[in-house]
Short mmCIF file of C-alpha atoms and ligand atoms in Angstrom, two decimals:
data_model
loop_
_atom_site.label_atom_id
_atom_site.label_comp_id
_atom_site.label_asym_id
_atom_site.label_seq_id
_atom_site.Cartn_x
_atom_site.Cartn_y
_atom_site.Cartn_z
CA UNK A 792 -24.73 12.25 8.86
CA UNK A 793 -21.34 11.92 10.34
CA UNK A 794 -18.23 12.33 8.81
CA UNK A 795 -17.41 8.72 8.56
CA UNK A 796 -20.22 8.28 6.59
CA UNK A 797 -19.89 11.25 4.42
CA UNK A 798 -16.18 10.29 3.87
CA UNK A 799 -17.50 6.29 2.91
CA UNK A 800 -20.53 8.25 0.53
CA UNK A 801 -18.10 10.40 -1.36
CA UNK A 802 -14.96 7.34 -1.74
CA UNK A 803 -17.72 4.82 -2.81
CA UNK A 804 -18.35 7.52 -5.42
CA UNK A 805 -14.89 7.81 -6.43
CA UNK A 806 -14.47 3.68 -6.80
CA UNK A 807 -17.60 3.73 -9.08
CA UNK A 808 -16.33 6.46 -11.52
CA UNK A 809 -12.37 6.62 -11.27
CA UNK A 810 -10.72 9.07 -13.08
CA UNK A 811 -8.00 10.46 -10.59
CA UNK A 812 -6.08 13.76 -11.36
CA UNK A 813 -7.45 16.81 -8.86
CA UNK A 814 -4.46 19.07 -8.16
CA UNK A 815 -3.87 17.25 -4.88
CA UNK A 816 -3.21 13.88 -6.95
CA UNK A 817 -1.29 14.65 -10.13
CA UNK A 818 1.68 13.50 -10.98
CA UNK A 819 2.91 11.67 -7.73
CA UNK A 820 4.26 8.51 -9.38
CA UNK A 821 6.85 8.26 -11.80
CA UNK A 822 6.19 6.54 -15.25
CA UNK A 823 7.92 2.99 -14.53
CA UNK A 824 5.47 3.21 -11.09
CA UNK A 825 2.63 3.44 -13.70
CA UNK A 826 3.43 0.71 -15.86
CA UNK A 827 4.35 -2.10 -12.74
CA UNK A 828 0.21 -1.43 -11.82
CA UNK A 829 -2.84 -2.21 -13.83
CA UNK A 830 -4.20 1.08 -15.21
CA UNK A 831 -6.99 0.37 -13.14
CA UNK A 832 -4.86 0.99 -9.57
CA UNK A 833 -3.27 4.27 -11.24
CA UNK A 834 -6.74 5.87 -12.51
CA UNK A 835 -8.33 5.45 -8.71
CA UNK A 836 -5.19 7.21 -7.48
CA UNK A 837 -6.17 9.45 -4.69
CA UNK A 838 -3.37 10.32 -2.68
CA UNK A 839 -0.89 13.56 -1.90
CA UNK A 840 2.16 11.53 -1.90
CA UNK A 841 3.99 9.08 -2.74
CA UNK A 842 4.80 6.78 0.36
CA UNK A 843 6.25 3.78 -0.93
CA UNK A 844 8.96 5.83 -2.47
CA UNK A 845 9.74 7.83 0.44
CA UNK A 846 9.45 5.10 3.16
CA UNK A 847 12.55 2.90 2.13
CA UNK A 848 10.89 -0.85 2.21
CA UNK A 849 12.81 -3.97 2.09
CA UNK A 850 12.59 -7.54 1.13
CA UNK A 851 10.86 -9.74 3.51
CA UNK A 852 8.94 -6.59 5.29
CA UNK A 853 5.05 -6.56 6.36
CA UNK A 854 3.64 -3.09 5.51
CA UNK A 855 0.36 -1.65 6.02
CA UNK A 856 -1.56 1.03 3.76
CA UNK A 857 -4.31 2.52 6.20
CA UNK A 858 -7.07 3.92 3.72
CA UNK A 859 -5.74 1.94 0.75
CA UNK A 860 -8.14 3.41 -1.63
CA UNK A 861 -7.72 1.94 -5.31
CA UNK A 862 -4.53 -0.24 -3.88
CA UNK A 863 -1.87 1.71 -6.08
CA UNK A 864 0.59 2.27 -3.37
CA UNK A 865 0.00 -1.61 -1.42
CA UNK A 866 0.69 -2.96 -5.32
CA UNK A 867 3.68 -0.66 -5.23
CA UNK A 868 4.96 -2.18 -1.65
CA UNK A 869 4.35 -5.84 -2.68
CA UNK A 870 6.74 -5.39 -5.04
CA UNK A 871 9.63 -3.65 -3.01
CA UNK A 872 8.97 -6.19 0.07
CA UNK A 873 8.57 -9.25 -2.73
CA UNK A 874 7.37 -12.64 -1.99
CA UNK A 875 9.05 -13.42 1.32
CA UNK A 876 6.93 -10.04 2.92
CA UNK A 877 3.53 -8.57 2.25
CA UNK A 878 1.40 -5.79 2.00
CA UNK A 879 -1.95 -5.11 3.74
CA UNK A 880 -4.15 -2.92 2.83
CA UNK A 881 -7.23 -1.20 4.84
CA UNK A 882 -10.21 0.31 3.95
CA UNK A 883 -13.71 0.78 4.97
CA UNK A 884 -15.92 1.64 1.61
CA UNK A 885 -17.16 -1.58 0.13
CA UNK A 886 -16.57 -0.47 -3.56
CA UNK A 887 -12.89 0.72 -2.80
CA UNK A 888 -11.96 -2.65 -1.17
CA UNK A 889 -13.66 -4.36 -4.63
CA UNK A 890 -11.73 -2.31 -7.15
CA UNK A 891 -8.39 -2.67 -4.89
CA UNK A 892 -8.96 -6.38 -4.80
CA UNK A 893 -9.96 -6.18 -8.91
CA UNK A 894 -6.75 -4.58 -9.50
CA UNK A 895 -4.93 -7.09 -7.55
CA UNK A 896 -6.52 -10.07 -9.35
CA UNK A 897 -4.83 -8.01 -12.86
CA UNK A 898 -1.55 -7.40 -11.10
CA UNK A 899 -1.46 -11.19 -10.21
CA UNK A 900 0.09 -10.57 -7.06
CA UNK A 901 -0.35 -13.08 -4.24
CA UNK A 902 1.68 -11.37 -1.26
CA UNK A 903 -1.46 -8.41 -0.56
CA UNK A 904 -4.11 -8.74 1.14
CA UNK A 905 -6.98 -5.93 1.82
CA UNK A 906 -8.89 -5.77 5.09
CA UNK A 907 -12.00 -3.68 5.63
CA UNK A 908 -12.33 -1.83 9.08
CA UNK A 909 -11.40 1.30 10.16
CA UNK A 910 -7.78 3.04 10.86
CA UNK A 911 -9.16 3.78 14.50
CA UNK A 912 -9.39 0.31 15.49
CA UNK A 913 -6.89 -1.69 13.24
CA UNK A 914 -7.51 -5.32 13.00
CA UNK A 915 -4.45 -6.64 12.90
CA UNK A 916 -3.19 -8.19 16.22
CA UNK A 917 0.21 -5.56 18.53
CA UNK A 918 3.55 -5.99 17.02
CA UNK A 919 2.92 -7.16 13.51
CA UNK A 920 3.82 -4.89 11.01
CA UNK A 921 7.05 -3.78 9.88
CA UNK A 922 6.53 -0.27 8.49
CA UNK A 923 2.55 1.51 7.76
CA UNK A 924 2.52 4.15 5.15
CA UNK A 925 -0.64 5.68 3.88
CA UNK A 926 -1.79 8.41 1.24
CA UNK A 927 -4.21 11.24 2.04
CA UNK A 928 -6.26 9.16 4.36
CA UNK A 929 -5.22 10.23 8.22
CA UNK A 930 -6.33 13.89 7.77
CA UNK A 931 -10.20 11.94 7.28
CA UNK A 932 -10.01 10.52 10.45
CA UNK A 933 -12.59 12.66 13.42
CA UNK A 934 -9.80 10.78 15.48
CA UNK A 935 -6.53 11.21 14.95
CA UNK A 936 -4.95 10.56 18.18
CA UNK A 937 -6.54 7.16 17.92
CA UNK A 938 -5.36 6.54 14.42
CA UNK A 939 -1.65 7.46 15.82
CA UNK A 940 -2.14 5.05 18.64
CA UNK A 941 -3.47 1.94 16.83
CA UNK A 942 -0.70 2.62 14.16
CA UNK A 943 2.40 1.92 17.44
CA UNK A 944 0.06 -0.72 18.50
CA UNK A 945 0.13 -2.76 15.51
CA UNK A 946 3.86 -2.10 14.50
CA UNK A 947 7.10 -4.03 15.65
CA UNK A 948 9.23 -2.46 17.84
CA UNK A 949 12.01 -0.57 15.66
CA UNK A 950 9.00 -0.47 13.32
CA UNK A 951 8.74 2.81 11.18
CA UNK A 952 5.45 5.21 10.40
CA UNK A 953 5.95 6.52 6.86
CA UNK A 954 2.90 8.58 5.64
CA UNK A 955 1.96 11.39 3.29
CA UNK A 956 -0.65 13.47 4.38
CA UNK A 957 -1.90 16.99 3.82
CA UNK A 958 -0.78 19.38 6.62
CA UNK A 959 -1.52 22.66 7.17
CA UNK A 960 1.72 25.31 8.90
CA UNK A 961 -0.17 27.49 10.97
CA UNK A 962 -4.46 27.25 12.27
CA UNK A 963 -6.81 25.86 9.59
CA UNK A 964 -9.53 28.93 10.39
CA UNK A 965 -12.69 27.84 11.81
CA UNK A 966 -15.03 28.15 8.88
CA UNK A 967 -12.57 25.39 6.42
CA UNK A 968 -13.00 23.03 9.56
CA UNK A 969 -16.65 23.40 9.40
CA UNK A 970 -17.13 22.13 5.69
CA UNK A 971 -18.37 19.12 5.36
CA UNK A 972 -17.45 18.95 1.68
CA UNK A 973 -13.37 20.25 2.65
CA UNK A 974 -13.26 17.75 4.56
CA UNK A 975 -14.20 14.93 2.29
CA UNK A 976 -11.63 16.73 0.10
CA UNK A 977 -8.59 15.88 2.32
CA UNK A 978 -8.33 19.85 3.00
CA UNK A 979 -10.89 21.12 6.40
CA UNK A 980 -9.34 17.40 8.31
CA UNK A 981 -5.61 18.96 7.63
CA UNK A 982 -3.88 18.37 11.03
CA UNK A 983 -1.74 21.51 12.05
CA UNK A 984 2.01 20.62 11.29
CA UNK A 985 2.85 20.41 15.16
CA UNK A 986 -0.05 19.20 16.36
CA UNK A 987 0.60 16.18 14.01
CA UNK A 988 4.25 15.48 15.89
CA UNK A 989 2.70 16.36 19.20
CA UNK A 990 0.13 13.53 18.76
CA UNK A 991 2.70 11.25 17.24
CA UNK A 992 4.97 11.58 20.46
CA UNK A 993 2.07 11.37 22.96
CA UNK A 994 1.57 7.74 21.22
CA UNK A 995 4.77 6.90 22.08
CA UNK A 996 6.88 7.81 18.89
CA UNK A 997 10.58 9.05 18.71
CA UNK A 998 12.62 10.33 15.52
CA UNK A 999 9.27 12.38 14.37
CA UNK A 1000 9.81 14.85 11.27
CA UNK A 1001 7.18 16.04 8.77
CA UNK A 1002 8.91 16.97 5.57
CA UNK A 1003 6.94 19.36 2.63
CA UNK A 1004 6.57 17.54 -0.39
CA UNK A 1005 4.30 19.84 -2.37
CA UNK A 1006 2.13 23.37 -1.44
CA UNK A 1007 -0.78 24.41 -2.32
CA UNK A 1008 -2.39 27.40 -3.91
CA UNK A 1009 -6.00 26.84 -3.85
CA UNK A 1010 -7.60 30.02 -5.34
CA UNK A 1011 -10.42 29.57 -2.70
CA UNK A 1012 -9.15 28.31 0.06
CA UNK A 1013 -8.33 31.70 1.52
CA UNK A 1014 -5.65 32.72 3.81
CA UNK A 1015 -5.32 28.72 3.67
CA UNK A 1016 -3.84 28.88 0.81
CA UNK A 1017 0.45 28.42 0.63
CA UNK A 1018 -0.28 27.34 3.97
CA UNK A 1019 -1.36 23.84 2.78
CA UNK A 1020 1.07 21.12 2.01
CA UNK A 1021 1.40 17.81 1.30
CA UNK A 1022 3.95 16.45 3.69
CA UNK A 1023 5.86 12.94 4.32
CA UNK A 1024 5.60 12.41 8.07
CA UNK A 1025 8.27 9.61 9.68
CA UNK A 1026 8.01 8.40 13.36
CA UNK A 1027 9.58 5.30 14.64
CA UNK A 1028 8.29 2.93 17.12
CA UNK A 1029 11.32 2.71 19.65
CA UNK A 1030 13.43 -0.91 19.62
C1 SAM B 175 -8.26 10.19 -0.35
S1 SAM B 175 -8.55 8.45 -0.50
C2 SAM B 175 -6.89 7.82 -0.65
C3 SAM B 175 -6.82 6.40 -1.14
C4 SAM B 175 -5.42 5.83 -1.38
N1 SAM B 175 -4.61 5.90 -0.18
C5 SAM B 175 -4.74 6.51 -2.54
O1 SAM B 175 -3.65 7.09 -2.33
O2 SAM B 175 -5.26 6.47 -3.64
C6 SAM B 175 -9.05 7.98 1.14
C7 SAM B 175 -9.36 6.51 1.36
O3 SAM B 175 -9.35 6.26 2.76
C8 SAM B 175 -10.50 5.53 3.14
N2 SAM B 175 -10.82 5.94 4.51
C9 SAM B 175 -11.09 7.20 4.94
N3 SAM B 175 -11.30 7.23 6.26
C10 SAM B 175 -11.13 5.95 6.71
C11 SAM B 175 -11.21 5.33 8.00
N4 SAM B 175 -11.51 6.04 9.08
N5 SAM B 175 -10.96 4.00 8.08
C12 SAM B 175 -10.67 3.27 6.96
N6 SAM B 175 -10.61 3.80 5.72
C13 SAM B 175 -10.82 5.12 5.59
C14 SAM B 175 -11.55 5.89 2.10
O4 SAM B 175 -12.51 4.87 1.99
C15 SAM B 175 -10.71 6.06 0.84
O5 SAM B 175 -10.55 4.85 0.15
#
């Protein structure tokens, strides 16, 4: 099996039997975020940020969530970019695209829509979208340098990348890489911190800075460990 399909196996898993809450995914959203989503959207929660706070969204923008998961942070944008913008959101697991759309249908909000495909080949036409955030999802991706360059493709010129992601200061050693079941945990796929901003500027990006938002102290992660982080990466697509 390939890690696509291991990483569609273990979310379809996740959309079936929500319950949210590893140590990567606790307390990210404050309690008035909580109560503007159905409980539904907060339970599936799966990120390591929280992007639509960070990424400074305003009325009348289009963002895209790439790996939008349960939907919590597209509901989230809807309401910052209100009815005169919208928020797509895109996944590739069947049953995470159902509960995301479920959880729409109880928000009753009519400026979202979800897409399935894949964050390496975006289906959205060049120059669309105003801002893309996403939550724990790039650091799946086998192919990061073509997640990076779909992501300018599909944005406006002057159009921002705002994304949390796990991030790892320093090598991730070569026996975390080779676990299958680190990886589908967000932690083996960590790209190294400058790695991240070398990729980002070889797709064309300016203004690139990866901020820490939280580390991690995995007890078996070894020498990993306190080198992990969750981190809120910006990049601009030049005017
Ligand atoms: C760790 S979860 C995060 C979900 C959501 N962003 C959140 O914060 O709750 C990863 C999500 O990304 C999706 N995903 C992973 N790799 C993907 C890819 N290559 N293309 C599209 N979706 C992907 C998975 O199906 C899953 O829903």
């Amino acid at each position: 099996m390939n890690i696509k399909d291991e990483v569609k196996k273990k979310y379809a898993e996740a959309a079936r039997n929500p319950h949210g809450c590893d140590p990567i995914s606790q307390n990210l959203y404050d309690a008035s975020e909580q109560s503007s989503v159905p409980e539904g959207a907060v339970l599936a929660s799966l990120g390591c940020g929280n992007p639509t706070a960070l990424a400074d969204l305003h009325e009348g923008e289009v963002v895209l969530d790439l790996g939008s998961g349960g939907g919590i942070d597209v509901l989230l944008s809807a309401r910052r970019v209100g009815p005169s913008g919208k928020a797509y959101g895109l996944d590739m697991t069947d049953e995470m695209l159902a509960l995301a759309r479920a959880n729409q249908a109880k928000a009753g909000v009519t400026n979202v829509e979800f897409l399935k495909g894949e964050i390496e080949n975006i289906p959205l036409p060049a120059n669309a979208v105003d801002v893309i955030i996403s939550n724990c999802v790039i650091n799946l991706s086998a192919d990061k340098a073509r997640v990076l360059k779909e992501s300018y493709r599909v944005l406006k010129p002057g159009g921002r990348f705002a994304v949390s992601d796990v991030v790892c200061r320093g090598e991730v050693p070569d026996a975390v890489r080779r676990s299958m079941e680190l990886w589908v945990g967000c932690i083996a796929g960590a790209l190294e911190e400058a790695e991240y901003k070398r990729l980002l500027a070889a797709a064309g990006f300016t203004d690139i800075s990866v901020e820490p938002t939280r580390v991690y102290e995995f007890k078996d992660a070894g020498d990993v460990s306190g080198r992990l982080m969750g981190a809120f990466i910006r990049a601009q697509k030049p005017v």
